[in-house]
């Protein structure tokens, strides 16, 4: 078993290797003077079971291209099996044609990964679970909720409300509410543009309660900040946020720093920007979860008991 990583999140790759008690494989990403990328793997991989840890986060196109080059490199070097470990799957939000003459980028990226030579994929909290079906190779899809929920297990369930910031995250919120035995509420969110959302109504009761807003992604942070304002208006005493992927792009840090949010718990699928240090952030690691899944894939053991939300 050999584990490699591109430049997207080497710290997570090292933490996974620590869990597996393995050294991180030697891979160098170089750049030609015209900007083209090139990679070189230093270890002998002939006949090996190989894993590439590479979230396709910012800079998305660079990190995706590094991933594709690494897969191609391992395949041509006669690795027995190449598993693309995608802690964060970028381009996932374009998963259908919602108007004429637009691409389905989530499908295109799945095609690129399989065509490059990946034999299987290990993903975590895909933005839409149906993206698993965009791949014609096996996909193991894990959920970070069991890791994120740990910070809240000591909360009094009668004084806690789990909130979905939009209808799309209800299933995720229900999983948290079941684990924490807390009630559930839903915000009615409308997306005005890629950066702007509006949230005027919500279904549920948070008067005098602590709320935990849960989502898969914090991108521009419009969704969670709008939800926080609405929930405070409806009498929430504290607003906490838990999300798997801290994309934190555009105005996210500024919005979060001004929002009435007490704490933000995220995972280490994506490295945090420097500017995020001013936020009340708690980072929990998914290295053990991913490492355990990789160990089981390598040993041909069942991974399904790790699939629980
Ligand atoms: C929406 O479908 C997702 O679950 C997230 O709520 C959304 O992607 C977050 O985006 P933003 O932080 O830009 O509002």
Short mmCIF file of C-alpha atoms and ligand atoms in Angstrom, two decimals:
data_model
loop_
_atom_site.label_atom_id
_atom_site.label_comp_id
_atom_site.label_asym_id
_atom_site.label_seq_id
_atom_site.Cartn_x
_atom_site.Cartn_y
_atom_site.Cartn_z
CA UNK A 1 0.00 0.00 0.00
CA UNK A 2 1.45 3.36 -1.03
CA UNK A 3 -0.03 6.80 -0.37
CA UNK A 4 0.77 9.87 -2.46
CA UNK A 5 -0.46 13.46 -2.43
CA UNK A 6 -0.39 16.52 -4.63
CA UNK A 7 -0.16 20.04 -3.26
CA UNK A 8 -3.86 20.45 -2.36
CA UNK A 9 -3.65 19.33 1.29
CA UNK A 10 -0.32 17.70 2.21
CA UNK A 11 -1.04 18.15 5.95
CA UNK A 12 -4.13 15.92 5.70
CA UNK A 13 -2.20 13.38 3.60
CA UNK A 14 0.52 13.26 6.30
CA UNK A 15 -2.10 12.85 9.04
CA UNK A 16 -3.67 9.95 7.11
CA UNK A 17 -0.21 8.37 6.76
CA UNK A 18 0.34 8.80 10.51
CA UNK A 19 -2.93 6.92 11.11
CA UNK A 20 -1.81 4.17 8.72
CA UNK A 21 1.76 4.19 10.14
CA UNK A 22 3.14 4.61 6.62
CA UNK A 23 5.51 7.15 5.11
CA UNK A 24 3.97 9.51 2.54
CA UNK A 25 5.14 8.48 -0.94
CA UNK A 26 7.51 10.76 -2.82
CA UNK A 27 5.82 12.75 -5.55
CA UNK A 28 7.09 16.01 -7.00
CA UNK A 29 4.92 18.47 -8.88
CA UNK A 30 6.92 20.71 -11.21
CA UNK A 31 5.96 23.53 -13.50
CA UNK A 32 7.23 24.25 -16.99
CA UNK A 33 8.08 27.90 -17.80
CA UNK A 34 4.80 28.28 -19.71
CA UNK A 35 2.78 27.23 -16.64
CA UNK A 36 2.10 23.61 -17.61
CA UNK A 37 2.27 21.13 -14.73
CA UNK A 38 4.40 18.00 -14.62
CA UNK A 39 4.67 15.32 -11.93
CA UNK A 40 7.22 12.68 -10.99
CA UNK A 41 6.69 9.84 -8.54
CA UNK A 42 9.94 8.71 -6.91
CA UNK A 43 8.84 5.34 -5.45
CA UNK A 44 8.62 2.08 -7.37
CA UNK A 45 4.87 1.44 -7.66
CA UNK A 46 4.84 -1.64 -9.93
CA UNK A 47 2.10 -3.98 -8.67
CA UNK A 48 1.30 -1.71 -5.69
CA UNK A 49 -2.09 -0.71 -4.26
CA UNK A 50 -1.81 3.08 -4.55
CA UNK A 51 -3.86 5.96 -3.11
CA UNK A 52 -3.70 9.64 -4.08
CA UNK A 53 -5.00 12.08 -1.46
CA UNK A 54 -6.03 15.23 -3.30
CA UNK A 55 -9.08 17.38 -2.51
CA UNK A 56 -10.00 19.39 -5.61
CA UNK A 57 -10.28 22.62 -3.63
CA UNK A 58 -8.91 26.10 -4.40
CA UNK A 59 -7.07 26.51 -6.76
CA UNK A 60 -9.53 24.01 -8.22
CA UNK A 61 -8.18 23.71 -11.75
CA UNK A 62 -4.55 23.30 -10.58
CA UNK A 63 -5.47 20.69 -7.99
CA UNK A 64 -7.68 18.77 -10.40
CA UNK A 65 -4.94 18.76 -13.04
CA UNK A 66 -2.36 17.58 -10.45
CA UNK A 67 -4.73 14.75 -9.52
CA UNK A 68 -5.20 13.71 -13.16
CA UNK A 69 -1.44 13.79 -13.82
CA UNK A 70 -0.72 11.74 -10.68
CA UNK A 71 -3.32 9.12 -11.66
CA UNK A 72 -1.90 8.88 -15.18
CA UNK A 73 1.63 8.66 -13.80
CA UNK A 74 0.80 5.78 -11.40
CA UNK A 75 -1.16 3.90 -14.06
CA UNK A 76 1.71 4.15 -16.56
CA UNK A 77 4.17 3.09 -13.83
CA UNK A 78 2.19 -0.19 -13.54
CA UNK A 79 0.49 0.35 -10.18
CA UNK A 80 -1.89 -2.53 -9.60
CA UNK A 81 -4.70 -0.24 -8.43
CA UNK A 82 -5.11 3.53 -8.19
CA UNK A 83 -7.64 4.96 -5.71
CA UNK A 84 -8.38 8.68 -5.93
CA UNK A 85 -9.04 9.86 -2.36
CA UNK A 86 -11.12 13.03 -2.71
CA UNK A 87 -11.76 14.53 0.75
CA UNK A 88 -13.46 17.41 -1.13
CA UNK A 89 -14.88 17.05 -4.64
CA UNK A 90 -14.84 20.42 -6.41
CA UNK A 91 -17.19 21.29 -9.29
CA UNK A 92 -19.85 19.19 -7.50
CA UNK A 93 -22.46 21.94 -7.47
CA UNK A 94 -22.95 21.78 -11.25
CA UNK A 95 -24.64 18.37 -11.18
CA UNK A 96 -27.53 18.89 -13.64
CA UNK A 97 -28.68 21.09 -16.51
CA UNK A 98 -30.86 23.67 -14.79
CA UNK A 99 -31.02 25.80 -17.95
CA UNK A 100 -30.19 25.36 -21.63
CA UNK A 101 -26.66 25.25 -23.07
CA UNK A 102 -24.76 24.60 -19.79
CA UNK A 103 -22.36 21.76 -18.91
CA UNK A 104 -22.81 19.13 -16.19
CA UNK A 105 -19.37 19.71 -14.74
CA UNK A 106 -19.66 17.20 -11.87
CA UNK A 107 -20.13 14.47 -14.48
CA UNK A 108 -17.33 15.76 -16.70
CA UNK A 109 -14.89 15.72 -13.75
CA UNK A 110 -15.96 12.15 -12.87
CA UNK A 111 -15.26 11.15 -16.49
CA UNK A 112 -11.84 12.82 -16.39
CA UNK A 113 -10.84 11.00 -13.17
CA UNK A 114 -11.92 7.60 -14.51
CA UNK A 115 -10.41 8.20 -17.96
CA UNK A 116 -7.08 9.23 -16.41
CA UNK A 117 -6.95 5.72 -14.93
CA UNK A 118 -8.41 5.75 -11.41
CA UNK A 119 -9.77 2.31 -10.49
CA UNK A 120 -11.85 3.55 -7.58
CA UNK A 121 -12.77 6.67 -5.65
CA UNK A 122 -13.03 7.41 -1.94
CA UNK A 123 -15.04 10.59 -1.30
CA UNK A 124 -16.37 12.45 1.73
CA UNK A 125 -19.64 14.40 1.90
CA UNK A 126 -20.18 14.85 -1.82
CA UNK A 127 -22.38 17.89 -2.35
CA UNK A 128 -25.02 15.60 -3.90
CA UNK A 129 -24.93 11.88 -3.11
CA UNK A 130 -26.04 11.02 -6.66
CA UNK A 131 -22.57 12.10 -7.88
CA UNK A 132 -21.48 8.58 -6.86
CA UNK A 133 -23.42 7.38 -9.90
CA UNK A 134 -21.52 9.73 -12.22
CA UNK A 135 -18.57 7.32 -11.90
CA UNK A 136 -18.53 3.93 -13.64
CA UNK A 137 -15.90 2.76 -11.15
CA UNK A 138 -16.54 1.86 -7.47
CA UNK A 139 -17.08 4.84 -5.17
CA UNK A 140 -16.96 4.66 -1.38
CA UNK A 141 -18.78 7.68 0.03
CA UNK A 142 -18.15 8.63 3.66
CA UNK A 143 -19.87 11.20 5.90
CA UNK A 144 -18.10 13.53 8.32
CA UNK A 145 -21.11 13.93 10.65
CA UNK A 146 -19.92 11.24 13.12
CA UNK A 147 -16.65 13.21 13.53
CA UNK A 148 -18.20 16.71 13.60
CA UNK A 149 -20.95 15.76 16.02
CA UNK A 150 -18.50 14.88 18.81
CA UNK A 151 -18.12 18.53 19.88
CA UNK A 152 -21.83 18.70 20.68
CA UNK A 153 -22.60 15.39 22.39
CA UNK A 154 -22.61 16.98 25.85
CA UNK A 155 -25.25 19.59 24.92
CA UNK A 156 -28.65 19.28 26.61
CA UNK A 157 -30.88 17.91 23.79
CA UNK A 158 -33.93 19.78 25.16
CA UNK A 159 -32.11 23.11 24.75
CA UNK A 160 -30.59 22.41 21.33
CA UNK A 161 -32.12 22.75 17.85
CA UNK A 162 -30.41 21.44 14.72
CA UNK A 163 -31.02 23.74 11.77
CA UNK A 164 -30.72 23.05 8.07
CA UNK A 165 -29.88 26.35 6.29
CA UNK A 166 -31.83 25.22 3.20
CA UNK A 167 -34.04 22.34 2.06
CA UNK A 168 -31.03 20.65 0.39
CA UNK A 169 -29.34 19.98 3.74
CA UNK A 170 -32.38 18.56 5.57
CA UNK A 171 -31.15 14.97 5.34
CA UNK A 172 -27.81 15.98 6.84
CA UNK A 173 -29.54 17.99 9.60
CA UNK A 174 -31.82 15.04 10.38
CA UNK A 175 -28.75 12.84 10.85
CA UNK A 176 -27.34 15.33 13.39
CA UNK A 177 -30.69 15.65 15.17
CA UNK A 178 -30.95 11.87 15.47
CA UNK A 179 -27.42 11.56 16.85
CA UNK A 180 -27.87 14.44 19.32
CA UNK A 181 -31.54 13.67 20.15
CA UNK A 182 -32.32 17.33 19.42
CA UNK A 183 -35.23 18.86 17.50
CA UNK A 184 -34.99 19.96 13.87
CA UNK A 185 -35.74 23.24 12.07
CA UNK A 186 -35.34 24.34 8.44
CA UNK A 187 -34.55 27.72 6.91
CA UNK A 188 -36.20 28.65 3.62
CA UNK A 189 -33.24 29.86 1.50
CA UNK A 190 -33.40 31.30 -2.00
CA UNK A 191 -30.22 31.71 -4.00
CA UNK A 192 -30.16 35.11 -5.70
CA UNK A 193 -26.67 34.70 -7.25
CA UNK A 194 -23.51 32.66 -6.66
CA UNK A 195 -22.62 35.02 -3.77
CA UNK A 196 -26.05 36.14 -2.52
CA UNK A 197 -28.77 34.22 -0.73
CA UNK A 198 -31.97 35.37 0.96
CA UNK A 199 -33.47 33.64 4.00
CA UNK A 200 -36.68 35.20 5.36
CA UNK A 201 -38.63 32.26 6.81
CA UNK A 202 -37.95 29.22 8.85
CA UNK A 203 -39.94 26.21 10.01
CA UNK A 204 -39.39 25.25 13.65
CA UNK A 205 -38.92 26.85 17.07
CA UNK A 206 -35.64 28.17 18.43
CA UNK A 207 -36.93 30.63 21.06
CA UNK A 208 -34.53 30.51 24.05
CA UNK A 209 -32.54 27.64 22.49
CA UNK A 210 -28.99 27.07 21.28
CA UNK A 211 -28.97 26.26 17.58
CA UNK A 212 -26.53 24.25 15.51
CA UNK A 213 -26.65 25.09 11.80
CA UNK A 214 -25.24 22.20 9.74
CA UNK A 215 -24.17 22.20 6.10
CA UNK A 216 -21.79 20.35 3.79
CA UNK A 217 -20.00 23.44 2.49
CA UNK A 218 -19.31 26.98 3.66
CA UNK A 219 -18.37 28.77 0.42
CA UNK A 220 -19.16 32.51 0.48
CA UNK A 221 -20.88 31.92 3.86
CA UNK A 222 -24.07 33.65 2.69
CA UNK A 223 -26.19 30.62 3.62
CA UNK A 224 -24.99 30.19 7.22
CA UNK A 225 -24.75 33.93 7.96
CA UNK A 226 -28.30 34.60 6.69
CA UNK A 227 -29.52 31.64 8.74
CA UNK A 228 -27.72 32.95 11.86
CA UNK A 229 -29.39 36.39 11.57
CA UNK A 230 -32.82 34.85 11.06
CA UNK A 231 -32.41 32.46 14.00
CA UNK A 232 -31.26 35.26 16.34
CA UNK A 233 -34.35 37.26 15.26
CA UNK A 234 -36.43 34.24 16.28
CA UNK A 235 -34.93 34.14 19.75
CA UNK A 236 -31.97 31.74 19.50
CA UNK A 237 -29.61 32.36 22.42
CA UNK A 238 -26.49 30.99 20.66
CA UNK A 239 -25.77 30.07 17.05
CA UNK A 240 -23.15 27.42 16.31
CA UNK A 241 -22.22 26.17 12.85
CA UNK A 242 -20.83 22.80 11.75
CA UNK A 243 -19.80 22.15 8.15
CA UNK A 244 -17.58 19.58 6.48
CA UNK A 245 -15.81 21.62 3.82
CA UNK A 246 -14.47 25.11 4.71
CA UNK A 247 -14.19 26.44 1.14
CA UNK A 248 -14.30 30.00 2.60
CA UNK A 249 -14.06 31.94 -0.66
CA UNK A 250 -14.86 35.54 -1.64
CA UNK A 251 -16.49 37.47 1.23
CA UNK A 252 -16.75 34.41 3.53
CA UNK A 253 -14.29 35.45 6.26
CA UNK A 254 -15.64 39.01 6.43
CA UNK A 255 -19.24 37.77 6.57
CA UNK A 256 -18.51 35.16 9.23
CA UNK A 257 -16.58 37.63 11.38
CA UNK A 258 -19.57 40.00 11.38
CA UNK A 259 -22.31 37.37 11.80
CA UNK A 260 -23.89 36.54 15.19
CA UNK A 261 -22.19 33.13 15.26
CA UNK A 262 -20.63 31.74 18.46
CA UNK A 263 -18.55 28.95 16.95
CA UNK A 264 -17.78 27.32 13.61
CA UNK A 265 -16.69 23.68 13.53
CA UNK A 266 -15.21 22.41 10.27
CA UNK A 267 -13.01 19.51 9.14
CA UNK A 268 -9.53 19.52 7.63
CA UNK A 269 -10.63 18.40 4.12
CA UNK A 270 -9.47 21.81 2.85
CA UNK A 271 -6.59 23.94 4.23
CA UNK A 272 -7.87 27.14 5.83
CA UNK A 273 -6.91 30.55 4.46
CA UNK A 274 -4.66 32.70 6.72
CA UNK A 275 -7.44 35.27 7.10
CA UNK A 276 -9.68 32.69 8.78
CA UNK A 277 -7.54 32.82 11.94
CA UNK A 278 -9.71 35.66 13.26
CA UNK A 279 -12.80 33.39 13.30
CA UNK A 280 -14.05 31.25 16.22
CA UNK A 281 -13.07 28.11 14.29
CA UNK A 282 -12.63 24.57 15.59
CA UNK A 283 -11.06 22.13 13.16
CA UNK A 284 -11.68 18.40 13.61
CA UNK A 285 -9.69 15.92 11.58
CA UNK A 286 -11.12 13.37 9.16
CA UNK A 287 -7.69 11.73 8.79
CA UNK A 288 -8.69 8.74 10.96
CA UNK A 289 -11.96 8.23 9.08
CA UNK A 290 -10.29 8.37 5.65
CA UNK A 291 -7.28 6.37 6.84
CA UNK A 292 -9.50 3.62 8.21
CA UNK A 293 -11.48 3.47 4.95
CA UNK A 294 -8.21 3.25 2.97
CA UNK A 295 -6.94 0.48 5.23
CA UNK A 296 -10.17 -1.46 4.72
CA UNK A 297 -10.11 -0.94 0.93
CA UNK A 298 -6.53 -2.23 0.87
CA UNK A 299 -7.38 -5.25 3.02
CA UNK A 300 -10.58 -5.96 1.03
CA UNK A 301 -12.59 -5.48 4.22
CA UNK A 302 -16.07 -3.99 4.36
CA UNK A 303 -16.15 -0.18 4.35
CA UNK A 304 -19.92 0.09 4.66
CA UNK A 305 -20.06 0.42 8.44
CA UNK A 306 -18.15 3.72 8.01
CA UNK A 307 -20.93 5.04 5.73
CA UNK A 308 -23.29 6.05 8.52
CA UNK A 309 -24.39 9.68 8.69
C1 LIG B 1 -26.10 24.55 -0.85
O1 LIG B 1 -26.67 23.86 -1.65
C2 LIG B 1 -24.99 24.04 0.01
O2 LIG B 1 -25.41 23.03 0.89
C3 LIG B 1 -24.37 25.16 0.78
O3 LIG B 1 -25.36 25.70 1.60
C4 LIG B 1 -23.84 26.22 -0.12
O4 LIG B 1 -23.04 25.67 -1.12
C5 LIG B 1 -23.06 27.19 0.69
O5 LIG B 1 -22.72 28.26 -0.13
P1 LIG B 1 -22.50 29.69 0.47
O6 LIG B 1 -21.60 29.53 1.65
O7 LIG B 1 -21.84 30.46 -0.68
O8 LIG B 1 -23.84 30.26 0.81
#
